[in-house]
Short mmCIF file of C-alpha atoms in Angstrom, two decimals:
data_model
loop_
_atom_site.label_atom_id
_atom_site.label_comp_id
_atom_site.label_asym_id
_atom_site.label_seq_id
_atom_site.Cartn_x
_atom_site.Cartn_y
_atom_site.Cartn_z
CA UNK A 16 6.97 10.35 -15.61
CA UNK A 17 6.14 6.93 -15.50
CA UNK A 18 3.24 5.96 -14.14
CA UNK A 19 1.25 2.70 -12.86
CA UNK A 20 -1.91 3.14 -14.97
CA UNK A 21 -4.92 1.80 -14.35
CA UNK A 22 -8.72 1.66 -15.24
CA UNK A 23 -11.84 2.19 -14.38
CA UNK A 24 -10.89 4.32 -11.89
CA UNK A 25 -14.80 3.60 -11.02
CA UNK A 26 -17.20 0.90 -10.81
CA UNK A 27 -20.28 0.88 -9.48
CA UNK A 28 -21.92 -2.41 -9.69
CA UNK A 29 -24.94 -4.70 -8.22
CA UNK A 30 -24.31 -7.41 -6.69
CA UNK A 31 -24.09 -10.87 -8.51
CA UNK A 32 -22.61 -9.08 -11.80
CA UNK A 33 -19.06 -9.32 -13.18
CA UNK A 34 -16.40 -6.59 -13.11
CA UNK A 35 -13.26 -6.27 -14.23
CA UNK A 36 -9.98 -4.47 -13.74
CA UNK A 37 -7.08 -3.66 -16.02
CA UNK A 38 -3.70 -2.17 -14.73
CA UNK A 39 -0.44 -1.46 -17.03
CA UNK A 40 3.18 -0.88 -14.75
CA UNK A 41 5.34 0.95 -14.93
CA UNK A 42 7.79 -0.59 -18.19
CA UNK A 43 10.38 -2.63 -17.41
CA UNK A 44 8.96 -3.21 -13.68
CA UNK A 45 8.83 -6.97 -13.48
CA UNK A 46 6.99 -7.04 -10.13
CA UNK A 47 3.21 -6.21 -10.01
CA UNK A 48 0.73 -6.06 -6.84
CA UNK A 49 -2.93 -6.62 -6.86
CA UNK A 50 -4.03 -4.68 -3.46
CA UNK A 51 -7.81 -4.56 -1.36
CA UNK A 52 -7.66 -1.65 0.14
CA UNK A 53 -10.69 -1.15 2.41
CA UNK A 54 -11.22 2.16 4.09
CA UNK A 55 -9.85 2.98 7.47
CA UNK A 56 -7.25 0.23 6.93
CA UNK A 57 -4.23 -0.51 4.98
CA UNK A 58 -3.62 -2.27 1.45
CA UNK A 59 -4.68 -6.55 1.81
CA UNK A 60 -2.56 -8.08 -0.95
CA UNK A 61 -4.73 -10.35 -3.27
CA UNK A 62 -1.77 -11.52 -5.58
CA UNK A 63 1.80 -10.99 -6.60
CA UNK A 64 3.69 -11.71 -9.99
CA UNK A 65 6.78 -12.15 -11.06
CA UNK A 66 6.26 -11.65 -15.05
CA UNK A 67 3.90 -13.39 -16.24
CA UNK A 68 4.37 -16.12 -13.10
CA UNK A 69 2.01 -15.78 -9.65
CA UNK A 70 4.03 -15.82 -6.72
CA UNK A 71 1.86 -15.09 -4.58
CA UNK A 72 -2.12 -15.57 -4.16
CA UNK A 73 -2.95 -17.16 -1.02
CA UNK A 74 -5.10 -14.07 -0.18
CA UNK A 75 -6.63 -14.47 -3.37
CA UNK A 76 -10.79 -15.55 -2.94
CA UNK A 77 -10.31 -18.13 -5.23
CA UNK A 78 -13.75 -19.06 -5.62
CA UNK A 79 -14.59 -15.88 -7.08
CA UNK A 80 -11.49 -13.56 -7.99
CA UNK A 81 -9.43 -14.34 -10.99
CA UNK A 82 -6.50 -12.89 -12.13
CA UNK A 83 -4.18 -12.68 -15.02
CA UNK A 84 -0.64 -11.40 -17.11
CA UNK A 85 -0.36 -12.80 -19.53
CA UNK A 86 2.52 -12.05 -20.91
CA UNK A 87 4.20 -10.58 -18.18
CA UNK A 88 3.01 -6.58 -19.13
CA UNK A 89 -0.42 -5.43 -18.03
CA UNK A 90 -2.24 -7.43 -15.88
CA UNK A 91 -6.39 -8.02 -15.57
CA UNK A 92 -7.88 -8.66 -12.22
CA UNK A 93 -11.62 -10.41 -11.86
CA UNK A 94 -14.28 -10.23 -9.79
CA UNK A 95 -17.44 -13.06 -10.07
CA UNK A 96 -19.87 -12.42 -8.99
CA UNK A 97 -19.76 -9.64 -7.17
CA UNK A 98 -20.84 -9.29 -3.30
CA UNK A 99 -21.35 -6.17 -1.85
CA UNK A 100 -17.99 -6.98 0.79
CA UNK A 101 -16.85 -6.81 -2.53
CA UNK A 102 -16.77 -2.83 -2.29
CA UNK A 103 -13.08 -1.40 -1.55
CA UNK A 104 -10.48 0.33 -3.16
CA UNK A 105 -8.24 -2.14 -5.71
CA UNK A 106 -5.06 -0.61 -5.98
CA UNK A 107 -2.25 -1.83 -8.40
CA UNK A 108 1.42 -1.51 -7.90
CA UNK A 109 4.70 -2.43 -9.66
CA UNK A 110 8.24 -2.48 -8.51
CA UNK A 111 12.28 -3.46 -10.45
CA UNK A 112 12.90 -7.03 -10.05
CA UNK A 113 15.52 -6.12 -7.34
CA UNK A 114 13.41 -3.89 -5.05
CA UNK A 115 16.79 -2.90 -3.36
CA UNK A 116 15.00 0.38 -2.88
CA UNK A 117 11.86 -1.21 -1.42
CA UNK A 118 9.72 1.37 -2.94
CA UNK A 119 6.44 0.04 -4.86
CA UNK A 120 4.64 2.33 -7.01
CA UNK A 121 0.87 2.28 -7.45
CA UNK A 122 -1.51 3.14 -9.89
CA UNK A 123 -4.38 5.65 -9.00
CA UNK A 124 -6.86 2.95 -8.24
CA UNK A 125 -9.98 1.07 -8.69
CA UNK A 126 -12.99 2.29 -6.24
CA UNK A 127 -15.29 -0.37 -6.17
CA UNK A 128 -18.86 0.16 -4.97
CA UNK A 129 -21.50 -2.85 -4.81
CA UNK A 130 -25.15 -2.08 -4.45
CA UNK B 3 2.06 -14.06 12.27
CA UNK B 4 2.86 -11.16 11.26
CA UNK B 5 1.99 -8.17 11.74
CA UNK B 6 2.02 -4.54 12.13
CA UNK B 7 0.34 -2.05 14.26
CA UNK B 8 -0.03 1.96 13.73
CA UNK B 9 -0.73 4.66 16.41
CA UNK B 10 -1.79 6.34 16.89
CA UNK B 11 -4.95 5.50 14.53
CA UNK B 12 -6.15 9.31 13.97
CA UNK B 13 -4.31 12.26 14.76
CA UNK B 14 -4.87 16.37 14.68
CA UNK B 15 -3.28 18.72 15.38
CA UNK B 16 -3.09 22.68 14.38
CA UNK B 17 -0.43 24.51 11.56
CA UNK B 18 2.61 24.64 12.12
CA UNK B 19 2.82 21.38 15.34
CA UNK B 20 5.14 18.51 15.44
CA UNK B 21 3.79 15.38 15.45
CA UNK B 22 5.00 11.63 15.78
CA UNK B 23 3.50 8.41 14.04
CA UNK B 24 4.38 5.07 15.19
CA UNK B 25 4.77 1.86 13.72
CA UNK B 26 5.26 -1.30 15.70
CA UNK B 27 6.27 -4.86 14.06
CA UNK B 28 6.54 -8.27 14.41
CA UNK B 29 7.73 -9.27 10.74
CA UNK B 30 9.68 -12.72 9.97
CA UNK B 31 12.33 -12.11 8.11
CA UNK B 32 12.76 -8.60 7.90
CA UNK B 33 13.61 -6.63 5.47
CA UNK B 34 13.27 -3.34 5.77
CA UNK B 35 10.56 -0.83 7.14
CA UNK B 36 8.81 1.38 4.69
CA UNK B 37 6.95 4.36 4.66
CA UNK B 38 3.63 5.74 2.50
CA UNK B 39 1.82 8.56 2.30
CA UNK B 40 -2.09 8.55 1.03
CA UNK B 41 -3.62 11.80 0.45
CA UNK B 42 -6.93 10.52 -1.93
CA UNK B 43 -5.56 7.81 -3.67
CA UNK B 44 -2.97 5.90 -3.90
CA UNK B 45 0.41 5.38 -1.27
CA UNK B 46 3.08 7.46 -2.20
CA UNK B 47 6.77 6.38 -0.47
CA UNK B 48 8.48 8.08 1.75
CA UNK B 49 11.10 6.11 3.08
CA UNK B 50 12.36 2.67 3.94
CA UNK B 51 14.89 1.85 6.53
CA UNK B 52 17.33 -0.99 6.94
CA UNK B 53 19.03 -0.15 9.76
CA UNK B 54 18.53 0.37 13.96
CA UNK B 55 19.12 4.06 14.07
CA UNK B 56 19.56 6.05 10.81
CA UNK B 57 17.62 8.79 10.56
CA UNK B 58 16.32 9.24 6.64
CA UNK B 59 15.44 12.60 6.31
CA UNK B 60 13.53 14.35 4.23
CA UNK B 61 13.02 18.13 3.91
CA UNK B 62 9.79 17.80 7.92
CA UNK B 63 9.76 14.40 7.63
CA UNK B 64 12.09 12.19 9.66
CA UNK B 65 12.23 8.27 10.31
CA UNK B 66 14.21 5.99 12.12
CA UNK B 67 14.30 2.44 13.07
CA UNK B 68 15.31 0.28 16.21
CA UNK B 69 15.49 -2.86 15.54
CA UNK B 70 16.19 -4.38 18.96
CA UNK B 71 11.91 -2.71 20.60
CA UNK B 72 11.13 -3.43 16.76
CA UNK B 73 10.07 -0.55 15.83
CA UNK B 74 10.25 3.04 13.31
CA UNK B 75 8.90 6.27 14.50
CA UNK B 76 7.47 9.43 11.75
CA UNK B 77 8.45 12.66 12.20
CA UNK B 78 7.07 15.49 10.60
CA UNK B 79 7.52 19.20 11.96
CA UNK B 80 6.59 22.34 11.24
CA UNK B 81 2.81 20.70 9.81
CA UNK B 82 1.19 22.26 7.46
CA UNK B 83 -2.68 21.10 5.93
CA UNK B 84 -1.11 19.96 2.86
CA UNK B 85 0.61 17.41 5.22
CA UNK B 86 -3.33 15.52 6.52
CA UNK B 87 -3.31 12.50 5.00
CA UNK B 88 -2.98 9.08 6.03
CA UNK B 89 0.40 7.64 7.05
CA UNK B 90 0.98 3.49 6.58
CA UNK B 91 3.69 1.54 7.45
CA UNK B 92 4.50 -1.79 6.44
CA UNK B 93 6.72 -3.96 7.03
CA UNK B 94 8.77 -6.19 4.37
CA UNK B 95 9.10 -9.69 4.71
CA UNK B 96 11.65 -11.12 2.84
CA UNK B 97 9.85 -9.16 -0.21
CA UNK B 98 6.24 -9.85 1.07
CA UNK B 99 4.75 -6.12 2.20
CA UNK B 100 2.72 -6.42 5.79
CA UNK B 101 0.65 -3.40 6.01
CA UNK B 102 -0.29 -1.89 9.16
CA UNK B 103 -4.11 -0.08 8.94
CA UNK B 104 -2.45 3.59 8.65
CA UNK B 105 -2.57 6.76 11.31
CA UNK B 106 -5.45 9.36 9.66
CA UNK B 107 -3.19 12.48 10.15
CA UNK B 108 -5.53 16.40 10.18
CA UNK B 109 -3.59 19.31 10.03
CA UNK B 110 -5.51 22.03 11.11
CA UNK B 111 -4.99 25.70 9.91
#
């Protein structure tokens, strides 16, 4: 069964360091999402791609966060410098272009702890 | 501002009980209401609801949408310990999902 791949699963870093997360969506899924989920809260959209183009990055803290999907397939989310408040689960999801089914497929997530 | 509110925030019941989880929404350009189950990792899709009054069912889980009163419920009958999870609902606002904070459901054996 096709899955969304994410790495690393866990990352512990010190504040002010740089971190990067990688996501490989399900083949053929043109739409890719990066979400941040703080414990006890719902996912918060950071950035949405349609192919290689950013559709929505209004909630992305652009002073420290960046995301790219250069070839319209896999994607990288970077944080530099990391802050204590960035500790969270970073979820990647993908969906088919029309998304008539409404279904997002999520990866296992990357749990970040900033010390 | 778009928002989705879930209640209760947490719920503890015994195995075999029936539970009802609530989701109210205020979402512009509303397209659908989605339910996801999140165990210790990523959310997994349960239902998508677009029409009022039409129940969607999958095994012991069912869900219905009321577009007049702007809410949805998720029912789980004959609960099992494997149903323990966080249940998330999200409103689709023209392909942008607005998420609730989730209901943490704990099923005691």
